[in-house]
Amino acid sequence: QFSCVIRVAIFGGTHGNEMSGITLVNLWIKNGKEIQRKGVETKPFITNPRAVEKCTRYVDTDLNRAFTTENLSAPSGDDLPYEVKRAQQINEIFGPKGSPDAYDVIFDLHNTTSNMGCTLILESSKDHFNLQMMHYIKKAIAPDSCPVLLTEHPLLKYSTSRSVAKHPIGLEVGPQPQGVLRSNIFESMRVVLKHALDFIELFNEGLEFPPCSVDVFRVWDKMDYPRDTNGNIIAMVHPNLQDCDWEPLNPGDPMFQMFDGTTVRYEGVGTVYPTFINEAAYYEKQQAFVTTRRETLVAGAIKKA
Ligand SMILES: CC(=O)N[C@@H](CC(=O)O)C(=O)O
Ligand SMILES: [Zn+2]
């Protein structure tokens, strides 16, 4: 599965207003010492330079939704949206997606305005390499925590920049406003990446990682803000829910506060764990938060061939 040299890319600026990843990647492009590991080729890369320049999420369309087979196989031309052209270039450099030539690992660095702490995003419950890595990171940063969000879902999964790699990993750290750098958020992203690269080095040196289990939050549903018949938002995230990412939300618990002061309560079946609560970038996606359910995944042993 792994060739001799493990190829790793670190993406910053997939969204041009998420400053931690942009800043770290630019630092590492200047001086890569911190991210060098034995037997590992690590490439720091700014994925959406035009959005970074304008300090905006994207220019034409969301790059982190653009890596569909349809986009990647579209005949290239000047009329394509900027991010679709960029997705094709990224797929050429780091992919092709789904092929043996693709990069082994891509870390994609994001910030959120939600109070999610340092979240690892996993795209497949069957990715034992990533599960082992996440297990390693969780142990390394304890007693601090680092929740794993599993985005595997028949309808809600999206085509990310990192998905061109064999093992895609999203790193989502918040709360941090768009266009702003906060030292605590910046440092926690840096620390998680350090442990991740340490893991890859140990794996590359031939260390065997025994079977383990990893607690994850699996994406369950997306919740929109209450709206009037014209589609205008008529409520806010309820104060009891605001900033309570990863905490249980039970049927009957307050969810939204209408502008007229009344409370909208959660009416689902059973306990869910909301996250991406009040994420600024998701207003345009009609999403106030996502619900997740807790699950324990088992990772088989891994060892480099
Ligand atoms: C706030 C934000 O941009 N979150 C990312 C999550 C991810 O990378 O999977 C996104 O929507 O693309
Ligand atoms: Zn982002």
PDB file of C-alpha atoms and ligand atoms in Angstrom:
ATOM      1  CA  GLN A   1       0.000   0.000   0.000  1.00  0.00           C
ATOM      2  CA  PHE A   2       2.801   2.454   0.873  1.00  0.00           C
ATOM      3  CA  SER A   3       5.781   3.082  -1.339  1.00  0.00           C
ATOM      4  CA  CYS A   4       9.170   3.689   0.278  1.00  0.00           C
ATOM      5  CA  VAL A   5       8.786   7.409   0.689  1.00  0.00           C
ATOM      6  CA  ILE A   6       5.503   8.483   2.187  1.00  0.00           C
ATOM      7  CA  ARG A   7       4.189  11.557   0.392  1.00  0.00           C
ATOM      8  CA  VAL A   8       2.323  14.011   2.564  1.00  0.00           C
ATOM      9  CA  ALA A   9       0.795  17.357   1.634  1.00  0.00           C
ATOM     10  CA  ILE A  10      -0.359  20.044   4.025  1.00  0.00           C
ATOM     11  CA  PHE A  11      -3.057  22.255   2.521  1.00  0.00           C
ATOM     12  CA  GLY A  12      -3.741  25.746   3.819  1.00  0.00           C
ATOM     13  CA  GLY A  13      -6.096  28.294   2.322  1.00  0.00           C
ATOM     14  CA  THR A  14      -8.660  25.905   0.912  1.00  0.00           C
ATOM     15  CA  HIS A  15     -10.817  28.694   2.339  1.00  0.00           C
ATOM     16  CA  GLY A  16      -9.066  32.036   1.927  1.00  0.00           C
ATOM     17  CA  ASN A  17     -10.308  33.576   5.197  1.00  0.00           C
ATOM     18  CA  GLU A  18      -9.261  30.779   7.588  1.00  0.00           C
ATOM     19  CA  MET A  19      -6.042  32.247   8.870  1.00  0.00           C
ATOM     20  CA  SER A  20      -4.326  29.542  10.985  1.00  0.00           C
ATOM     21  CA  GLY A  21      -3.696  27.123   8.138  1.00  0.00           C
ATOM     22  CA  ILE A  22      -2.773  29.904   5.724  1.00  0.00           C
ATOM     23  CA  THR A  23      -0.239  31.333   8.171  1.00  0.00           C
ATOM     24  CA  LEU A  24       1.273  27.962   9.102  1.00  0.00           C
ATOM     25  CA  VAL A  25       1.587  26.824   5.502  1.00  0.00           C
ATOM     26  CA  ASN A  26       3.207  30.120   4.472  1.00  0.00           C
ATOM     27  CA  LEU A  27       5.677  29.770   7.361  1.00  0.00           C
ATOM     28  CA  TRP A  28       6.512  26.225   6.302  1.00  0.00           C
ATOM     29  CA  ILE A  29       6.923  27.176   2.654  1.00  0.00           C
ATOM     30  CA  LYS A  30       9.625  29.620   3.819  1.00  0.00           C
ATOM     31  CA  ASN A  31      11.206  27.147   6.249  1.00  0.00           C
ATOM     32  CA  GLY A  32      10.074  23.522   6.310  1.00  0.00           C
ATOM     33  CA  LYS A  33      12.297  22.266   9.116  1.00  0.00           C
ATOM     34  CA  GLU A  34       9.432  21.856  11.560  1.00  0.00           C
ATOM     35  CA  ILE A  35       7.488  19.537   9.252  1.00  0.00           C
ATOM     36  CA  GLN A  36      10.399  17.399   8.047  1.00  0.00           C
ATOM     37  CA  ARG A  37      10.405  13.762   9.145  1.00  0.00           C
ATOM     38  CA  LYS A  38      12.643  10.817   8.189  1.00  0.00           C
ATOM     39  CA  GLY A  39      11.467   9.015   5.051  1.00  0.00           C
ATOM     40  CA  VAL A  40       8.567  11.411   4.599  1.00  0.00           C
ATOM     41  CA  GLU A  41       8.253  13.951   1.802  1.00  0.00           C
ATOM     42  CA  THR A  42       6.073  16.787   3.081  1.00  0.00           C
ATOM     43  CA  LYS A  43       4.755  19.515   0.802  1.00  0.00           C
ATOM     44  CA  PRO A  44       3.067  22.607   2.261  1.00  0.00           C
ATOM     45  CA  PHE A  45       0.686  24.118  -0.308  1.00  0.00           C
ATOM     46  CA  ILE A  46      -1.750  27.042  -0.577  1.00  0.00           C
ATOM     47  CA  THR A  47      -4.760  25.592  -2.364  1.00  0.00           C
ATOM     48  CA  ASN A  48      -6.780  28.733  -3.161  1.00  0.00           C
ATOM     49  CA  PRO A  49      -4.300  31.622  -3.567  1.00  0.00           C
ATOM     50  CA  ARG A  50      -6.825  34.011  -5.165  1.00  0.00           C
ATOM     51  CA  ALA A  51      -9.233  33.588  -2.246  1.00  0.00           C
ATOM     52  CA  VAL A  52      -6.345  34.037   0.215  1.00  0.00           C
ATOM     53  CA  GLU A  53      -5.359  37.254  -1.526  1.00  0.00           C
ATOM     54  CA  LYS A  54      -8.904  38.610  -1.181  1.00  0.00           C
ATOM     55  CA  CYS A  55      -9.338  37.081   2.295  1.00  0.00           C
ATOM     56  CA  THR A  56     -12.604  35.516   1.257  1.00  0.00           C
ATOM     57  CA  ARG A  57     -13.850  31.922   1.485  1.00  0.00           C
ATOM     58  CA  TYR A  58     -13.798  31.495  -2.305  1.00  0.00           C
ATOM     59  CA  VAL A  59     -13.842  33.482  -5.519  1.00  0.00           C
ATOM     60  CA  ASP A  60     -16.413  31.701  -7.729  1.00  0.00           C
ATOM     61  CA  THR A  61     -17.453  28.553  -5.862  1.00  0.00           C
ATOM     62  CA  ASP A  62     -16.460  26.621  -2.730  1.00  0.00           C
ATOM     63  CA  LEU A  63     -13.178  24.784  -3.508  1.00  0.00           C
ATOM     64  CA  ASN A  64     -13.920  22.263  -0.754  1.00  0.00           C
ATOM     65  CA  ARG A  65     -17.010  21.078  -2.674  1.00  0.00           C
ATOM     66  CA  ALA A  66     -15.367  21.111  -6.112  1.00  0.00           C
ATOM     67  CA  PHE A  67     -13.586  17.742  -6.256  1.00  0.00           C
ATOM     68  CA  THR A  68     -16.415  15.812  -7.912  1.00  0.00           C
ATOM     69  CA  THR A  69     -15.649  13.361 -10.724  1.00  0.00           C
ATOM     70  CA  GLU A  70     -17.754  15.604 -12.932  1.00  0.00           C
ATOM     71  CA  ASN A  71     -15.588  18.679 -12.240  1.00  0.00           C
ATOM     72  CA  LEU A  72     -12.309  16.801 -12.361  1.00  0.00           C
ATOM     73  CA  SER A  73     -13.124  15.272 -15.738  1.00  0.00           C
ATOM     74  CA  ALA A  74     -14.661  18.414 -17.282  1.00  0.00           C
ATOM     75  CA  PRO A  75     -12.860  19.616 -20.422  1.00  0.00           C
ATOM     76  CA  SER A  76     -10.598  22.397 -19.192  1.00  0.00           C
ATOM     77  CA  GLY A  77     -11.398  25.848 -20.503  1.00  0.00           C
ATOM     78  CA  ASP A  78     -11.366  29.496 -19.596  1.00  0.00           C
ATOM     79  CA  ASP A  79     -15.103  29.515 -18.945  1.00  0.00           C
ATOM     80  CA  LEU A  80     -14.815  27.179 -15.938  1.00  0.00           C
ATOM     81  CA  PRO A  81     -15.169  28.737 -12.460  1.00  0.00           C
ATOM     82  CA  TYR A  82     -11.772  29.579 -10.934  1.00  0.00           C
ATOM     83  CA  GLU A  83     -12.069  26.939  -8.208  1.00  0.00           C
ATOM     84  CA  VAL A  84     -12.964  24.199 -10.705  1.00  0.00           C
ATOM     85  CA  LYS A  85      -9.832  24.998 -12.719  1.00  0.00           C
ATOM     86  CA  ARG A  86      -7.870  25.029  -9.472  1.00  0.00           C
ATOM     87  CA  ALA A  87      -9.359  21.661  -8.445  1.00  0.00           C
ATOM     88  CA  GLN A  88      -8.177  20.190 -11.745  1.00  0.00           C
ATOM     89  CA  GLN A  89      -4.646  21.536 -11.163  1.00  0.00           C
ATOM     90  CA  ILE A  90      -4.577  20.227  -7.579  1.00  0.00           C
ATOM     91  CA  ASN A  91      -5.822  16.853  -8.796  1.00  0.00           C
ATOM     92  CA  GLU A  92      -2.952  16.734 -11.306  1.00  0.00           C
ATOM     93  CA  ILE A  93      -0.321  17.607  -8.708  1.00  0.00           C
ATOM     94  CA  PHE A  94      -1.546  15.525  -5.756  1.00  0.00           C
ATOM     95  CA  GLY A  95      -3.795  12.921  -7.405  1.00  0.00           C
ATOM     96  CA  PRO A  96      -5.260  11.757  -9.602  1.00  0.00           C
ATOM     97  CA  LYS A  97      -7.999  11.095  -7.071  1.00  0.00           C
ATOM     98  CA  GLY A  98      -8.525   7.365  -6.599  1.00  0.00           C
ATOM     99  CA  SER A  99      -5.333   6.359  -8.423  1.00  0.00           C
ATOM    100  CA  PRO A 100      -2.168   4.647  -7.128  1.00  0.00           C
ATOM    101  CA  ASP A 101      -0.205   7.794  -8.048  1.00  0.00           C
ATOM    102  CA  ALA A 102      -2.100   9.933  -5.555  1.00  0.00           C
ATOM    103  CA  TYR A 103      -0.413  11.379  -2.468  1.00  0.00           C
ATOM    104  CA  ASP A 104      -0.551   9.105   0.559  1.00  0.00           C
ATOM    105  CA  VAL A 105      -1.794  11.666   3.078  1.00  0.00           C
ATOM    106  CA  ILE A 106      -3.239  15.165   2.798  1.00  0.00           C
ATOM    107  CA  PHE A 107      -3.879  17.335   5.844  1.00  0.00           C
ATOM    108  CA  ASP A 108      -6.320  20.119   5.040  1.00  0.00           C
ATOM    109  CA  LEU A 109      -6.181  22.960   7.581  1.00  0.00           C
ATOM    110  CA  HIS A 110      -9.434  24.795   8.375  1.00  0.00           C
ATOM    111  CA  ASN A 111     -10.808  27.175  10.962  1.00  0.00           C
ATOM    112  CA  THR A 112     -14.359  27.471  12.168  1.00  0.00           C
ATOM    113  CA  THR A 113     -16.265  30.202  13.970  1.00  0.00           C
ATOM    114  CA  SER A 114     -17.865  27.405  16.039  1.00  0.00           C
ATOM    115  CA  ASN A 115     -16.567  26.319  19.419  1.00  0.00           C
ATOM    116  CA  MET A 116     -15.380  22.940  18.120  1.00  0.00           C
ATOM    117  CA  GLY A 117     -11.914  22.922  19.661  1.00  0.00           C
ATOM    118  CA  CYS A 118      -9.423  20.907  17.706  1.00  0.00           C
ATOM    119  CA  THR A 119     -11.449  18.539  15.539  1.00  0.00           C
ATOM    120  CA  LEU A 120     -10.117  15.834  13.229  1.00  0.00           C
ATOM    121  CA  ILE A 121     -12.297  15.134  10.190  1.00  0.00           C
ATOM    122  CA  LEU A 122     -12.382  11.549   8.933  1.00  0.00           C
ATOM    123  CA  GLU A 123     -14.040  10.715   5.607  1.00  0.00           C
ATOM    124  CA  SER A 124     -14.206   6.908   5.815  1.00  0.00           C
ATOM    125  CA  SER A 125     -14.869   4.550   8.725  1.00  0.00           C
ATOM    126  CA  LYS A 126     -12.775   1.946   6.878  1.00  0.00           C
ATOM    127  CA  ASP A 127      -9.609   4.039   6.720  1.00  0.00           C
ATOM    128  CA  HIS A 128      -7.575   2.091   9.287  1.00  0.00           C
ATOM    129  CA  PHE A 129      -4.435   4.146   8.697  1.00  0.00           C
ATOM    130  CA  ASN A 130      -6.280   7.364   9.575  1.00  0.00           C
ATOM    131  CA  LEU A 131      -8.068   5.724  12.503  1.00  0.00           C
ATOM    132  CA  GLN A 132      -4.718   4.619  13.904  1.00  0.00           C
ATOM    133  CA  MET A 133      -3.314   8.115  13.382  1.00  0.00           C
ATOM    134  CA  MET A 134      -6.282   9.707  15.138  1.00  0.00           C
ATOM    135  CA  HIS A 135      -5.951   7.255  18.026  1.00  0.00           C
ATOM    136  CA  TYR A 136      -2.277   8.237  18.313  1.00  0.00           C
ATOM    137  CA  ILE A 137      -3.060  11.963  18.244  1.00  0.00           C
ATOM    138  CA  LYS A 138      -5.814  11.628  20.864  1.00  0.00           C
ATOM    139  CA  LYS A 139      -3.412   9.849  23.210  1.00  0.00           C
ATOM    140  CA  ALA A 140      -0.615  12.329  22.539  1.00  0.00           C
ATOM    141  CA  ILE A 141      -2.636  15.460  23.303  1.00  0.00           C
ATOM    142  CA  ALA A 142      -4.492  14.095  26.364  1.00  0.00           C
ATOM    143  CA  PRO A 143      -5.719  15.518  28.724  1.00  0.00           C
ATOM    144  CA  ASP A 144      -6.722  17.961  26.001  1.00  0.00           C
ATOM    145  CA  SER A 145      -9.314  16.425  23.735  1.00  0.00           C
ATOM    146  CA  CYS A 146      -9.627  16.194  20.039  1.00  0.00           C
ATOM    147  CA  PRO A 147     -12.969  14.960  18.748  1.00  0.00           C
ATOM    148  CA  VAL A 148     -13.203  13.007  15.481  1.00  0.00           C
ATOM    149  CA  LEU A 149     -15.975  14.005  13.076  1.00  0.00           C
ATOM    150  CA  LEU A 150     -16.837  11.235  10.608  1.00  0.00           C
ATOM    151  CA  THR A 151     -18.372  12.781   7.475  1.00  0.00           C
ATOM    152  CA  GLU A 152     -19.312   9.475   5.809  1.00  0.00           C
ATOM    153  CA  HIS A 153     -22.988   9.985   4.906  1.00  0.00           C
ATOM    154  CA  PRO A 154     -25.039   8.955   1.846  1.00  0.00           C
ATOM    155  CA  LEU A 155     -26.324  12.499   1.193  1.00  0.00           C
ATOM    156  CA  LEU A 156     -24.309  14.949   3.265  1.00  0.00           C
ATOM    157  CA  LYS A 157     -20.768  13.949   2.275  1.00  0.00           C
ATOM    158  CA  TYR A 158     -18.999  16.481   0.043  1.00  0.00           C
ATOM    159  CA  SER A 159     -16.012  16.399  -2.325  1.00  0.00           C
ATOM    160  CA  THR A 160     -13.100  17.957  -0.454  1.00  0.00           C
ATOM    161  CA  SER A 161      -9.686  19.149  -1.631  1.00  0.00           C
ATOM    162  CA  ARG A 162      -8.016  16.547   0.575  1.00  0.00           C
ATOM    163  CA  SER A 163     -10.097  13.776  -1.033  1.00  0.00           C
ATOM    164  CA  VAL A 164      -7.516  13.440  -3.824  1.00  0.00           C
ATOM    165  CA  ALA A 165      -5.216  11.678  -1.297  1.00  0.00           C
ATOM    166  CA  LYS A 166      -5.372   8.031  -0.293  1.00  0.00           C
ATOM    167  CA  HIS A 167      -5.787   9.138   3.319  1.00  0.00           C
ATOM    168  CA  PRO A 168      -7.550  12.499   3.608  1.00  0.00           C
ATOM    169  CA  ILE A 169      -7.583  14.269   6.975  1.00  0.00           C
ATOM    170  CA  GLY A 170      -9.328  17.526   7.785  1.00  0.00           C
ATOM    171  CA  LEU A 171      -8.213  19.584  10.743  1.00  0.00           C
ATOM    172  CA  GLU A 172     -10.896  22.006  11.909  1.00  0.00           C
ATOM    173  CA  VAL A 173      -9.961  24.339  14.756  1.00  0.00           C
ATOM    174  CA  GLY A 174     -12.118  26.953  16.438  1.00  0.00           C
ATOM    175  CA  PRO A 175     -13.523  29.246  17.557  1.00  0.00           C
ATOM    176  CA  GLN A 176     -11.770  31.799  15.375  1.00  0.00           C
ATOM    177  CA  PRO A 177     -13.478  34.564  13.390  1.00  0.00           C
ATOM    178  CA  GLN A 178     -12.942  34.668   9.633  1.00  0.00           C
ATOM    179  CA  GLY A 179      -9.887  36.735   8.663  1.00  0.00           C
ATOM    180  CA  VAL A 180      -8.557  36.680  12.236  1.00  0.00           C
ATOM    181  CA  LEU A 181      -5.600  34.887  13.848  1.00  0.00           C
ATOM    182  CA  ARG A 182      -5.855  33.772  17.472  1.00  0.00           C
ATOM    183  CA  SER A 183      -2.687  32.453  19.094  1.00  0.00           C
ATOM    184  CA  ASN A 184      -4.412  29.660  21.052  1.00  0.00           C
ATOM    185  CA  ILE A 185      -6.121  28.323  17.913  1.00  0.00           C
ATOM    186  CA  PHE A 186      -2.941  28.650  15.846  1.00  0.00           C
ATOM    187  CA  GLU A 187      -0.897  26.770  18.473  1.00  0.00           C
ATOM    188  CA  SER A 188      -3.361  23.905  18.886  1.00  0.00           C
ATOM    189  CA  MET A 189      -3.400  23.359  15.126  1.00  0.00           C
ATOM    190  CA  ARG A 190       0.392  23.345  15.108  1.00  0.00           C
ATOM    191  CA  VAL A 191       0.552  20.787  17.964  1.00  0.00           C
ATOM    192  CA  VAL A 192      -1.906  18.359  16.341  1.00  0.00           C
ATOM    193  CA  LEU A 193       0.035  18.477  13.104  1.00  0.00           C
ATOM    194  CA  LYS A 194       3.275  17.802  14.946  1.00  0.00           C
ATOM    195  CA  HIS A 195       1.823  14.617  16.478  1.00  0.00           C
ATOM    196  CA  ALA A 196       0.345  13.558  13.137  1.00  0.00           C
ATOM    197  CA  LEU A 197       3.735  13.832  11.434  1.00  0.00           C
ATOM    198  CA  ASP A 198       5.403  12.013  14.337  1.00  0.00           C
ATOM    199  CA  PHE A 199       2.942   9.165  13.830  1.00  0.00           C
ATOM    200  CA  ILE A 200       3.757   8.968  10.122  1.00  0.00           C
ATOM    201  CA  GLU A 201       7.474   8.859  10.916  1.00  0.00           C
ATOM    202  CA  LEU A 202       6.999   6.012  13.425  1.00  0.00           C
ATOM    203  CA  PHE A 203       4.871   4.113  10.915  1.00  0.00           C
ATOM    204  CA  ASN A 204       7.499   4.675   8.254  1.00  0.00           C
ATOM    205  CA  GLU A 205      10.222   3.321  10.568  1.00  0.00           C
ATOM    206  CA  GLY A 206       8.300   0.042  10.694  1.00  0.00           C
ATOM    207  CA  LEU A 207       6.559   0.312  14.056  1.00  0.00           C
ATOM    208  CA  GLU A 208       3.494  -1.903  14.289  1.00  0.00           C
ATOM    209  CA  PHE A 209       0.330  -0.313  15.645  1.00  0.00           C
ATOM    210  CA  PRO A 210      -1.927  -2.897  17.353  1.00  0.00           C
ATOM    211  CA  PRO A 211      -5.712  -2.920  16.938  1.00  0.00           C
ATOM    212  CA  CYS A 212      -7.448  -0.066  18.748  1.00  0.00           C
ATOM    213  CA  SER A 213     -10.813   1.596  19.030  1.00  0.00           C
ATOM    214  CA  VAL A 214     -11.632   5.231  18.328  1.00  0.00           C
ATOM    215  CA  ASP A 215     -14.692   7.168  19.487  1.00  0.00           C
ATOM    216  CA  VAL A 216     -16.115   9.259  16.665  1.00  0.00           C
ATOM    217  CA  PHE A 217     -19.078  11.535  16.032  1.00  0.00           C
ATOM    218  CA  ARG A 218     -20.826  10.454  12.849  1.00  0.00           C
ATOM    219  CA  VAL A 219     -22.663  13.127  10.836  1.00  0.00           C
ATOM    220  CA  TRP A 220     -26.376  12.481  11.200  1.00  0.00           C
ATOM    221  CA  ASP A 221     -28.371  15.433   9.909  1.00  0.00           C
ATOM    222  CA  LYS A 222     -28.143  19.116   9.064  1.00  0.00           C
ATOM    223  CA  MET A 223     -30.385  21.680  10.716  1.00  0.00           C
ATOM    224  CA  ASP A 224     -31.384  24.950   9.043  1.00  0.00           C
ATOM    225  CA  TYR A 225     -32.421  28.159  10.784  1.00  0.00           C
ATOM    226  CA  PRO A 226     -36.172  28.756  11.027  1.00  0.00           C
ATOM    227  CA  ARG A 227     -37.208  30.926   8.054  1.00  0.00           C
ATOM    228  CA  ASP A 228     -40.258  32.882   6.892  1.00  0.00           C
ATOM    229  CA  THR A 229     -42.030  32.133   3.613  1.00  0.00           C
ATOM    230  CA  ASN A 230     -39.578  34.415   1.782  1.00  0.00           C
ATOM    231  CA  GLY A 231     -36.640  32.391   3.048  1.00  0.00           C
ATOM    232  CA  ASN A 232     -35.433  35.004   5.526  1.00  0.00           C
ATOM    233  CA  ILE A 233     -33.983  33.772   8.821  1.00  0.00           C
ATOM    234  CA  ILE A 234     -36.319  34.450  11.773  1.00  0.00           C
ATOM    235  CA  ALA A 235     -34.351  33.003  14.684  1.00  0.00           C
ATOM    236  CA  MET A 236     -30.891  32.688  16.231  1.00  0.00           C
ATOM    237  CA  VAL A 237     -29.118  29.735  17.781  1.00  0.00           C
ATOM    238  CA  HIS A 238     -30.499  29.531  21.326  1.00  0.00           C
ATOM    239  CA  PRO A 239     -28.113  30.772  24.044  1.00  0.00           C
ATOM    240  CA  ASN A 240     -28.273  27.339  25.716  1.00  0.00           C
ATOM    241  CA  LEU A 241     -26.933  25.771  22.516  1.00  0.00           C
ATOM    242  CA  GLN A 242     -24.480  28.473  21.367  1.00  0.00           C
ATOM    243  CA  ASP A 243     -20.838  27.335  21.922  1.00  0.00           C
ATOM    244  CA  CYS A 244     -21.998  23.896  23.126  1.00  0.00           C
ATOM    245  CA  ASP A 245     -20.480  21.914  20.264  1.00  0.00           C
ATOM    246  CA  TRP A 246     -20.090  18.198  21.087  1.00  0.00           C
ATOM    247  CA  GLU A 247     -22.414  18.414  24.099  1.00  0.00           C
ATOM    248  CA  PRO A 248     -25.553  16.253  24.151  1.00  0.00           C
ATOM    249  CA  LEU A 249     -28.776  17.753  22.775  1.00  0.00           C
ATOM    250  CA  ASN A 250     -31.870  15.884  23.892  1.00  0.00           C
ATOM    251  CA  PRO A 251     -35.455  15.999  22.607  1.00  0.00           C
ATOM    252  CA  GLY A 252     -37.122  19.010  24.240  1.00  0.00           C
ATOM    253  CA  ASP A 253     -33.876  20.969  24.693  1.00  0.00           C
ATOM    254  CA  PRO A 254     -33.838  24.595  23.433  1.00  0.00           C
ATOM    255  CA  MET A 255     -32.394  24.921  19.927  1.00  0.00           C
ATOM    256  CA  PHE A 256     -33.376  28.324  18.458  1.00  0.00           C
ATOM    257  CA  GLN A 257     -34.524  31.632  19.880  1.00  0.00           C
ATOM    258  CA  MET A 258     -37.061  33.312  17.607  1.00  0.00           C
ATOM    259  CA  PHE A 259     -36.719  37.079  17.124  1.00  0.00           C
ATOM    260  CA  ASP A 260     -40.048  37.382  18.978  1.00  0.00           C
ATOM    261  CA  GLY A 261     -38.420  35.701  21.989  1.00  0.00           C
ATOM    262  CA  THR A 262     -40.041  32.288  21.796  1.00  0.00           C
ATOM    263  CA  THR A 263     -37.993  29.108  22.041  1.00  0.00           C
ATOM    264  CA  VAL A 264     -37.807  26.361  19.419  1.00  0.00           C
ATOM    265  CA  ARG A 265     -36.958  22.993  20.923  1.00  0.00           C
ATOM    266  CA  TYR A 266     -35.228  19.969  19.443  1.00  0.00           C
ATOM    267  CA  GLU A 267     -37.770  17.367  18.371  1.00  0.00           C
ATOM    268  CA  GLY A 268     -35.609  14.513  17.130  1.00  0.00           C
ATOM    269  CA  VAL A 269     -35.524  10.985  18.462  1.00  0.00           C
ATOM    270  CA  GLY A 270     -32.803  10.369  21.029  1.00  0.00           C
ATOM    271  CA  THR A 271     -29.629  12.209  21.941  1.00  0.00           C
ATOM    272  CA  VAL A 272     -27.522  13.925  19.299  1.00  0.00           C
ATOM    273  CA  TYR A 273     -24.244  15.835  19.544  1.00  0.00           C
ATOM    274  CA  PRO A 274     -24.409  19.106  17.576  1.00  0.00           C
ATOM    275  CA  THR A 275     -21.337  20.614  15.989  1.00  0.00           C
ATOM    276  CA  PHE A 276     -20.498  23.448  13.556  1.00  0.00           C
ATOM    277  CA  ILE A 277     -22.961  25.432  15.677  1.00  0.00           C
ATOM    278  CA  ASN A 278     -23.465  28.878  14.128  1.00  0.00           C
ATOM    279  CA  GLU A 279     -20.579  28.508  11.652  1.00  0.00           C
ATOM    280  CA  ALA A 280     -20.414  31.777   9.684  1.00  0.00           C
ATOM    281  CA  ALA A 281     -19.673  30.087   6.354  1.00  0.00           C
ATOM    282  CA  TYR A 282     -22.753  27.877   6.602  1.00  0.00           C
ATOM    283  CA  TYR A 283     -25.413  30.623   6.506  1.00  0.00           C
ATOM    284  CA  GLU A 284     -25.207  30.439   2.708  1.00  0.00           C
ATOM    285  CA  LYS A 285     -25.527  26.666   2.934  1.00  0.00           C
ATOM    286  CA  GLN A 286     -28.773  26.890   4.941  1.00  0.00           C
ATOM    287  CA  GLN A 287     -27.135  25.188   7.864  1.00  0.00           C
ATOM    288  CA  ALA A 288     -27.307  26.333  11.512  1.00  0.00           C
ATOM    289  CA  PHE A 289     -25.525  23.248  12.815  1.00  0.00           C
ATOM    290  CA  VAL A 290     -25.067  19.563  12.097  1.00  0.00           C
ATOM    291  CA  THR A 291     -26.159  16.790  14.423  1.00  0.00           C
ATOM    292  CA  THR A 292     -23.954  13.769  15.024  1.00  0.00           C
ATOM    293  CA  ARG A 293     -24.244  10.473  16.871  1.00  0.00           C
ATOM    294  CA  ARG A 294     -21.522   8.832  18.907  1.00  0.00           C
ATOM    295  CA  GLU A 295     -20.003   5.635  17.666  1.00  0.00           C
ATOM    296  CA  THR A 296     -16.922   3.534  18.425  1.00  0.00           C
ATOM    297  CA  LEU A 297     -14.903   2.350  15.459  1.00  0.00           C
ATOM    298  CA  VAL A 298     -12.309  -0.408  15.518  1.00  0.00           C
ATOM    299  CA  ALA A 299      -9.042  -0.030  13.654  1.00  0.00           C
ATOM    300  CA  GLY A 300      -7.108  -3.122  12.671  1.00  0.00           C
ATOM    301  CA  ALA A 301      -3.365  -3.425  13.253  1.00  0.00           C
ATOM    302  CA  ILE A 302      -1.158  -1.642  10.740  1.00  0.00           C
ATOM    303  CA  LYS A 303       2.499  -2.010   9.838  1.00  0.00           C
ATOM    304  CA  LYS A 304       4.438  -0.789   6.838  1.00  0.00           C
ATOM    305  CA  ALA A 305       4.915  -3.526   4.230  1.00  0.00           C
TER     306      ALA A 305
HETATM  307  C1  LIG B   1     -16.028  25.879   8.207  1.00  0.00           C
HETATM  308  C2  LIG B   1     -15.494  25.001   7.116  1.00  0.00           C
HETATM  309  O1  LIG B   1     -15.023  25.484   6.130  1.00  0.00           O
HETATM  310  N1  LIG B   1     -15.562  23.678   7.294  1.00  0.00           N
HETATM  311  C3  LIG B   1     -15.117  22.716   6.308  1.00  0.00           C
HETATM  312  C4  LIG B   1     -15.201  21.329   6.844  1.00  0.00           C
HETATM  313  C5  LIG B   1     -14.372  20.345   6.096  1.00  0.00           C
HETATM  314  O2  LIG B   1     -13.245  20.675   5.702  1.00  0.00           O
HETATM  315  O3  LIG B   1     -14.835  19.205   5.899  1.00  0.00           O
HETATM  316  C6  LIG B   1     -15.956  22.862   5.037  1.00  0.00           C
HETATM  317  O4  LIG B   1     -17.162  23.127   5.128  1.00  0.00           O
HETATM  318  O5  LIG B   1     -15.429  22.688   3.950  1.00  0.00           O
HETATM  319 ZN    ZN B   2     -12.738  25.816   5.861  1.00  0.00          ZN
END
